[in-house]
């Protein structure tokens, strides 16, 4: 289920999504940088900067 809320940082949005029943999910690229908290690990997903 997807949920979005306003961040404490100006101009930022916090969102959360979980796969149904603990399965796997995907984060699709949208040109923005995302910080992912996954099972105790911080991951960064963002646009390519070649």
C-alpha atoms as a printed R data frame, in Angstrom:
   type eleno elety resid chain resno      x       y       z
1  ATOM     1    CA   UNK     A     1  0.000   0.000   0.000
2  ATOM     2    CA   UNK     A     2  1.312   3.457  -0.934
3  ATOM     3    CA   UNK     A     3  1.152   6.347   1.538
4  ATOM     4    CA   UNK     A     4  2.614   9.852   1.267
5  ATOM     5    CA   UNK     A     5  3.055  12.633   3.822
6  ATOM     6    CA   UNK     A     6  4.723  16.014   4.102
7  ATOM     7    CA   UNK     A     7  8.339  15.952   5.297
8  ATOM     8    CA   UNK     A     8  9.851  18.092   8.022
9  ATOM     9    CA   UNK     A     9 12.290  19.324   5.334
10 ATOM    10    CA   UNK     A    10 10.944  22.057   3.069
11 ATOM    11    CA   UNK     A    11 10.258  20.807  -0.448
12 ATOM    12    CA   UNK     A    12 10.585  17.126   0.458
13 ATOM    13    CA   UNK     A    13  7.930  14.419   0.555
14 ATOM    14    CA   UNK     A    14  8.064  11.213   2.571
15 ATOM    15    CA   UNK     A    15  6.443   8.168   1.055
16 ATOM    16    CA   UNK     A    16  6.093   4.567   1.995
17 ATOM    17    CA   UNK     A    17  5.035   1.512   0.060
18 ATOM    18    CA   UNK     A    18  5.044  -2.136   0.952
19 ATOM    19    CA   UNK     A    19  4.571  -5.189  -1.224
20 ATOM    20    CA   UNK     A    20  1.421  -7.207  -0.619
21 ATOM    21    CA   UNK     A    21  1.755  -9.807   2.146
22 ATOM    22    CA   UNK     A    22  5.507  -9.441   2.618
23 ATOM    23    CA   UNK     A    23  6.396 -10.249  -0.997
24 ATOM    24    CA   UNK     A    24  8.873  -8.373  -3.143
25 ATOM    25    CA   UNK     A    25  8.305  -4.935  -4.644
26 ATOM    26    CA   UNK     A    26 10.006  -2.575  -7.086
27 ATOM    27    CA   UNK     A    27 11.050   1.059  -6.954
28 ATOM    28    CA   UNK     A    28 10.641   2.475 -10.441
29 ATOM    29    CA   UNK     A    29 12.928   5.320 -11.584
30 ATOM    30    CA   UNK     A    30 11.294   8.742 -11.716
31 ATOM    31    CA   UNK     A    31 14.285  11.104 -12.027
32 ATOM    32    CA   UNK     A    32 14.368  11.865  -8.308
33 ATOM    33    CA   UNK     A    33 16.584  10.483  -5.577
34 ATOM    34    CA   UNK     A    34 14.969   8.107  -3.103
35 ATOM    35    CA   UNK     A    35 16.305   6.969   0.267
36 ATOM    36    CA   UNK     A    36 15.129   3.454   1.062
37 ATOM    37    CA   UNK     A    37 15.134   1.868   4.497
38 ATOM    38    CA   UNK     A    38 15.178  -1.875   3.893
39 ATOM    39    CA   UNK     A    39 15.472  -4.324   6.753
40 ATOM    40    CA   UNK     A    40 17.870  -2.092   8.716
41 ATOM    41    CA   UNK     A    41 19.925  -0.937   5.714
42 ATOM    42    CA   UNK     A    42 19.840   2.512   4.083
43 ATOM    43    CA   UNK     A    43 19.864   2.348   0.274
44 ATOM    44    CA   UNK     A    44 20.017   5.244  -2.185
45 ATOM    45    CA   UNK     A    45 18.234   5.032  -5.543
46 ATOM    46    CA   UNK     A    46 18.484   7.939  -7.920
47 ATOM    47    CA   UNK     A    47 19.014   9.203 -11.428
48 ATOM    48    CA   UNK     A    48 22.180   8.232 -13.264
49 ATOM    49    CA   UNK     A    49 24.827  10.956 -13.290
50 ATOM    50    CA   UNK     A    50 27.187   9.912 -16.072
